[in-house]
Amino acid sequence: MEYEEPKFFHVMQYAAAADGDVIDMVSGNPDWEPPAALREALREYADLPPADFQYPPSDGLRELREAIAERRGVDPDRVVVTNGTGEANYLAMARALDRGAGDEALLMDPVYPYYPGKTHLLGGEPTLVPTARDGGLDVDAVREAASEDTALIVLNTPNNPTGAVYDLDAVREVVGLAEAVDAVVVVDEVYDRFDLAGSFESALTLDSDRVIVTSGFSKSMAITGLRVGYGVFPEAHVGDAKTRHMLVNVTGARPSQYAVYHALAETEPDYYAQSRELLADRVDAFTDALDAAGAEYSRPEGAFYVLARFEGFPGTMANVKRLVDEAGVAGMPGEAFGTARDEWIRFALVTPRATEAAERLADYFADGAPETPADPR
Amino acid sequence: MEYEEPKFFHVMQYAAAADGDVIDMVSGNPDWEPPAALREALREYADLPPADFQYPPSDGLRELREAIAERRGVDPDRVVVTNGTGEANYLAMARALDRGAGDEALLMDPVYPYYPGKTHLLGGEPTLVPTARDGGLDVDAVREAASEDTALIVLNTPNNPTGAVYDLDAVREVVGLAEAVDAVVVVDEVYDRFDLAGSFESALTLDSDRVIVTSGFSKSMAITGLRVGYGVFPEAHVGDAKTRHMLVNVTGARPSQYAVYHALAETEPDYYAQSRELLADRVDAFTDALDAAGAEYSRPEGAFYVLARFEGFPGTMANVKRLVDEAGVAGMPGEAFGTARDEWIRFALVTPRATEAAERLADYFADGAPETPADPR
């Protein structure tokens, strides 16, 4: 599979250049307020002495690492603070692929496009493994795909793009399979605060030395631009992860880490509950309209996204562009997420206009799929 | 050569744990004020709407890229804003080593320890090339070392640790050698604002498609913790550099980029002149005291550092620890910088106590090198 990430930018540029009013449901940028304590800490930081403008420790500000470790119930020495969850995934996947234990990475299909991209960058070979119709983990498919060449299995729960929250027993079985073929399991839990159905359990509770958990604050604090993520590594891998982090980035940005530390310490659970409720309301309104449009969809158990399928209107780039031009709604083509959902379109619910977008879709598909334009040849 | 970076931390920890008062001349963190406009921009940022807390463009805020391009006299499309100069060097070295044009990296000796570390990470093989006694570029030595297997030549000017500023004609000759063996030349110019002798010229003036220039604001704005650097890539390499940047880091921290953009636009030349003068005064005071101590040294033409050699007291880790305990001054052992200066010790002049440290050294070495303690066996 090709590295597909540029498609995000392609759709966003197409939508921005469109004539009419287009509702952007492409990007995964939260549209709500960051925690008040985060803004306050940035203000405070601006007045700190010059020494506080210098390198934090390479693995992150000590108080931040300790706060993360406490929340996650792990030893602070296992935590590496990274430049967003993106870097944490890069370090974790590098660790798995650098052990001389094989080149193959098993990625669940549909797949977040950065995972195959990172796999190729690191010299690995991605293999897409089907998931269940609702996006849930298909342990038998993982078992069938796993071999001596498998070095890495990447899971993402709550899942982008399907909204599935993996059952912990299924994750445990996958970790068992990983053990049998000497693979490392990377579990990206960046949407853990958006557990809409209340069923999410972290893979850290498995307490396995095969599991690296990655996460960050981009989504939970509505700060994708601050770039604060982290990896929780087993003892055997944390030293190498820290070395790679140092050689690539030296360290992450200190104002961001300072602000996130204070926001983590001072933000009440209510803040997270409110964004979760906001999303749940949007899911209700959006799926009601999808019903009206006669679309198939799975109701997300977590994360920000709804995958929808409109009969006779597959999720190609061409159809996504038609939706931009003719319905005024921009989504992501399912074909950008591997092979499993090329009939589908992903809509990100991080816009205050989600309901309006849903109504536009309901109107557009009211009389079934629009005619396919005649082939110009 | 082993990856030596941890020695910095080893010496800093040793100095911090020492009984008496120790002057830290180990780390390269500026000790002066960042620009006022930078603090002001951070305050402003704290009150921006939520959309400004989300991902900046992957290659950096547009206005920042344009300001850098204007200062550097290049097309903005060639500029990638990175997480510090460290990431810029990683991207640049990766580009050189990823072309299938060989595995060898020529690094000038003495060498900044991150360069061999990054070379190994990227699957390359470092070869150390001697420089002149004063740290200047030895073009004949580069010619002798270059071969068909050479994919990368790394230069750093103004130089850490020697303080040498490379003659532009010598750099041009090295670029010519690179062309002959299909190598890429990475020129790290992060100390370009600390051109104490006024002789620095950027390698960008060579206008060569073999040259990648890296730099950043960590040193010039006294903000090593903000992590804003950049690479200026030839057209043929910029696309691949952007892809790797996206796959590793997605993008850099937006508050930091916002603050640096405003500081760049609003800071008068006077600010940079003042830090340069402060350093020049410290060089005078420090080298006077080295004269009094009977030490050999080269007067730095640029950057922050003085390399000094004390007769009968080579720059080993053991001797550096003795200086911490017996003289109250912490430097970096020359053996951490390759093979060329293992008799020497590096002192970073980014402390207000540089003069005091120099006096301590003068006192300590007043009657020649201290006796080597008897071997305990």
GROMACS .gro file of N, CA, C and O in nm, chain A residues 315-367:
model
  212
  315GLY      N    1  -1.691   0.519  -0.164
  315GLY     CA    2  -1.605   0.621  -0.104
  315GLY      C    3  -1.478   0.647  -0.180
  315GLY      O    4  -1.368   0.642  -0.125
  316THR      N    5  -1.493   0.681  -0.307
  316THR     CA    6  -1.376   0.714  -0.388
  316THR      C    7  -1.343   0.862  -0.373
  316THR      O    8  -1.426   0.941  -0.327
  317MET      N    9  -1.226   0.899  -0.416
  317MET     CA   10  -1.188   1.040  -0.414
  317MET      C   11  -1.284   1.121  -0.502
  317MET      O   12  -1.324   1.232  -0.465
  318ALA      N   13  -1.323   1.064  -0.618
  318ALA     CA   14  -1.414   1.136  -0.708
  318ALA      C   15  -1.547   1.164  -0.640
  318ALA      O   16  -1.601   1.276  -0.649
  319ASN      N   17  -1.602   1.065  -0.570
  319ASN     CA   18  -1.730   1.087  -0.503
  319ASN      C   19  -1.718   1.185  -0.386
  319ASN      O   20  -1.809   1.263  -0.360
  320VAL      N   21  -1.605   1.178  -0.315
  320VAL     CA   22  -1.584   1.274  -0.206
  320VAL      C   23  -1.582   1.417  -0.261
  320VAL      O   24  -1.639   1.510  -0.202
  321LYS      N   25  -1.523   1.434  -0.379
  321LYS     CA   26  -1.521   1.567  -0.441
  321LYS      C   27  -1.661   1.609  -0.485
  321LYS      O   28  -1.698   1.726  -0.476
  322ARG      N   29  -1.741   1.513  -0.534
  322ARG     CA   30  -1.879   1.546  -0.570
  322ARG      C   31  -1.957   1.594  -0.447
  322ARG      O   32  -2.034   1.690  -0.455
  323LEU      N   33  -1.934   1.526  -0.332
  323LEU     CA   34  -2.003   1.569  -0.209
  323LEU      C   35  -1.964   1.711  -0.171
  323LEU      O   36  -2.047   1.790  -0.124
  324VAL      N   37  -1.837   1.744  -0.188
  324VAL     CA   38  -1.791   1.880  -0.161
  324VAL      C   39  -1.867   1.979  -0.251
  324VAL      O   40  -1.924   2.077  -0.203
  325ASP      N   41  -1.871   1.949  -0.380
  325ASP     CA   42  -1.930   2.043  -0.477
  325ASP      C   43  -2.082   2.046  -0.472
  325ASP      O   44  -2.143   2.151  -0.485
  326GLU      N   45  -2.143   1.929  -0.454
  326GLU     CA   46  -2.288   1.921  -0.470
  326GLU      C   47  -2.364   1.920  -0.339
  326GLU      O   48  -2.480   1.961  -0.334
  327ALA      N   49  -2.299   1.875  -0.228
  327ALA     CA   50  -2.370   1.873  -0.100
  327ALA      C   51  -2.311   1.973  -0.001
  327ALA      O   52  -2.371   2.003   0.101
  328GLY      N   53  -2.189   2.022  -0.029
  328GLY     CA   54  -2.126   2.117   0.064
  328GLY      C   55  -2.075   2.051   0.191
  328GLY      O   56  -2.070   2.113   0.297
  329VAL      N   57  -2.034   1.923   0.180
  329VAL     CA   58  -1.980   1.850   0.296
  329VAL      C   59  -1.852   1.780   0.252
  329VAL      O   60  -1.851   1.710   0.150
  330ALA      N   61  -1.744   1.799   0.329
  330ALA     CA   62  -1.616   1.734   0.295
  330ALA      C   63  -1.587   1.622   0.395
  330ALA      O   64  -1.580   1.646   0.516
  331GLY      N   65  -1.572   1.500   0.344
  331GLY     CA   66  -1.532   1.386   0.427
  331GLY      C   67  -1.403   1.327   0.373
  331GLY      O   68  -1.339   1.385   0.284
  332MET      N   69  -1.363   1.212   0.427
  332MET     CA   70  -1.243   1.145   0.376
  332MET      C   71  -1.283   1.018   0.303
  332MET      O   72  -1.362   0.940   0.357
  333PRO      N   73  -1.228   0.993   0.183
  333PRO     CA   74  -1.262   0.871   0.110
  333PRO      C   75  -1.216   0.747   0.187
  333PRO      O   76  -1.103   0.743   0.236
  334GLY      N   77  -1.304   0.649   0.196
  334GLY     CA   78  -1.268   0.525   0.264
  334GLY      C   79  -1.148   0.456   0.204
  334GLY      O   80  -1.073   0.389   0.273
  335GLU      N   81  -1.124   0.478   0.076
  335GLU     CA   82  -1.009   0.413   0.011
  335GLU      C   83  -0.876   0.464   0.066
  335GLU      O   84  -0.772   0.403   0.041
  336ALA      N   85  -0.879   0.574   0.143
  336ALA     CA   86  -0.755   0.621   0.207
  336ALA      C   87  -0.717   0.537   0.328
  336ALA      O   88  -0.606   0.549   0.380
  337PHE      N   89  -0.810   0.452   0.375
  337PHE     CA   90  -0.786   0.376   0.499
  337PHE      C   91  -0.768   0.228   0.471
  337PHE      O   92  -0.831   0.144   0.537
  338GLY      N   93  -0.687   0.193   0.373
  338GLY     CA   94  -0.666   0.053   0.343
  338GLY      C   95  -0.767   0.002   0.243
  338GLY      O   96  -0.816   0.077   0.158
  339THR      N   97  -0.799  -0.128   0.255
  339THR     CA   98  -0.884  -0.190   0.153
  339THR      C   99  -1.023  -0.224   0.204
  339THR      O  100  -1.114  -0.246   0.124
  340ALA      N  101  -1.042  -0.223   0.338
  340ALA     CA  102  -1.165  -0.281   0.393
  340ALA      C  103  -1.286  -0.191   0.376
  340ALA      O  104  -1.399  -0.238   0.380
  341ARG      N  105  -1.266  -0.063   0.359
  341ARG     CA  106  -1.380   0.027   0.360
  341ARG      C  107  -1.382   0.119   0.240
  341ARG      O  108  -1.417   0.236   0.252
  342ASP      N  109  -1.344   0.067   0.124
  342ASP     CA  110  -1.340   0.158   0.009
  342ASP      C  111  -1.480   0.195  -0.041
  342ASP      O  112  -1.494   0.283  -0.125
  343GLU      N  113  -1.582   0.133   0.013
  343GLU     CA  114  -1.720   0.174  -0.017
  343GLU      C  115  -1.766   0.289   0.074
  343GLU      O  116  -1.875   0.341   0.057
  344TRP      N  117  -1.687   0.322   0.174
  344TRP     CA  118  -1.733   0.408   0.283
  344TRP      C  119  -1.669   0.547   0.276
  344TRP      O  120  -1.569   0.569   0.209
  345ILE      N  121  -1.728   0.640   0.354
  345ILE     CA  122  -1.672   0.775   0.369
  345ILE      C  123  -1.663   0.804   0.518
  345ILE      O  124  -1.755   0.772   0.593
  346ARG      N  125  -1.550   0.863   0.561
  346ARG     CA  126  -1.534   0.896   0.702
  346ARG      C  127  -1.568   1.042   0.727
  346ARG      O  128  -1.519   1.131   0.656
  347PHE      N  129  -1.651   1.066   0.829
  347PHE     CA  130  -1.685   1.203   0.868
  347PHE      C  131  -1.634   1.228   1.009
  347PHE      O  132  -1.664   1.152   1.102
  348ALA      N  133  -1.554   1.334   1.027
  348ALA     CA  134  -1.504   1.370   1.159
  348ALA      C  135  -1.604   1.465   1.223
  348ALA      O  136  -1.646   1.563   1.162
  349LEU      N  137  -1.641   1.435   1.349
  349LEU     CA  138  -1.749   1.510   1.414
  349LEU      C  139  -1.697   1.630   1.494
  349LEU      O  140  -1.766   1.678   1.584
  350VAL      N  141  -1.578   1.676   1.462
  350VAL     CA  142  -1.520   1.785   1.541
  350VAL      C  143  -1.547   1.920   1.476
  350VAL      O  144  -1.455   2.000   1.453
  351THR      N  145  -1.673   1.944   1.446
  351THR     CA  146  -1.716   2.074   1.396
  351THR      C  147  -1.851   2.106   1.458
  351THR      O  148  -1.936   2.016   1.472
  352PRO      N  149  -1.874   2.232   1.494
  352PRO     CA  150  -2.004   2.268   1.551
  352PRO      C  151  -2.116   2.252   1.448
  352PRO      O  152  -2.233   2.255   1.483
  353ARG      N  153  -2.080   2.235   1.321
  353ARG     CA  154  -2.180   2.226   1.214
  353ARG      C  155  -2.209   2.080   1.175
  353ARG      O  156  -2.259   2.054   1.066
  354ALA      N  157  -2.179   1.987   1.264
  354ALA     CA  158  -2.200   1.845   1.232
  354ALA      C  159  -2.346   1.816   1.199
  354ALA      O  160  -2.376   1.743   1.104
  355THR      N  161  -2.437   1.875   1.277
  355THR     CA  162  -2.579   1.851   1.252
  355THR      C  163  -2.622   1.907   1.117
  355THR      O  164  -2.692   1.840   1.039
  356GLU      N  165  -2.577   2.028   1.091
  356GLU     CA  166  -2.607   2.090   0.962
  356GLU      C  167  -2.553   2.004   0.846
  356GLU      O  168  -2.622   1.984   0.745
  357ALA      N  169  -2.434   1.952   0.863
  357ALA     CA  170  -2.376   1.867   0.759
  357ALA      C  171  -2.461   1.743   0.738
  357ALA      O  172  -2.487   1.701   0.624
  358ALA      N  173  -2.507   1.686   0.849
  358ALA     CA  174  -2.590   1.567   0.839
  358ALA      C  175  -2.718   1.597   0.761
  358ALA      O  176  -2.762   1.517   0.677
  359GLU      N  177  -2.778   1.713   0.787
  359GLU     CA  178  -2.899   1.751   0.714
  359GLU      C  179  -2.871   1.768   0.565
  359GLU      O  180  -2.951   1.727   0.480
  360ARG      N  181  -2.758   1.825   0.534
  360ARG     CA  182  -2.720   1.839   0.392
  360ARG      C  183  -2.710   1.702   0.326
  360ARG      O  184  -2.755   1.682   0.213
  361LEU      N  185  -2.648   1.606   0.400
  361LEU     CA  186  -2.634   1.472   0.343
  361LEU      C  187  -2.771   1.407   0.325
  361LEU      O  188  -2.798   1.344   0.222
  362ALA      N  189  -2.859   1.426   0.426
  362ALA     CA  190  -2.994   1.368   0.417
  362ALA      C  191  -3.067   1.424   0.295
  362ALA      O  192  -3.130   1.349   0.219
  363ASP      N  193  -3.057   1.555   0.274
  363ASP     CA  194  -3.121   1.617   0.156
  363ASP      C  195  -3.062   1.561   0.027
  363ASP      O  196  -3.134   1.527  -0.066
  364TYR      N  197  -2.929   1.554   0.025
  364TYR     CA  198  -2.860   1.515  -0.098
  364TYR      C  199  -2.896   1.374  -0.140
  364TYR      O  200  -2.915   1.346  -0.259
  365PHE      N  201  -2.907   1.285  -0.040
  365PHE     CA  202  -2.935   1.144  -0.072
  365PHE      C  203  -3.084   1.111  -0.058
  365PHE      O  204  -3.122   0.993  -0.060
  366ALA      N  205  -3.169   1.213  -0.046
  366ALA     CA  206  -3.311   1.191  -0.017
  366ALA      C  207  -3.377   1.098  -0.119
  366ALA      O  208  -3.459   1.014  -0.085
  367ASP      N  209  -3.340   1.112  -0.245
  367ASP     CA  210  -3.402   1.028  -0.348
  367ASP      C  211  -3.307   0.921  -0.399
  367ASP      O  212  -3.304   0.889  -0.518
   0.00000   0.00000   0.00000
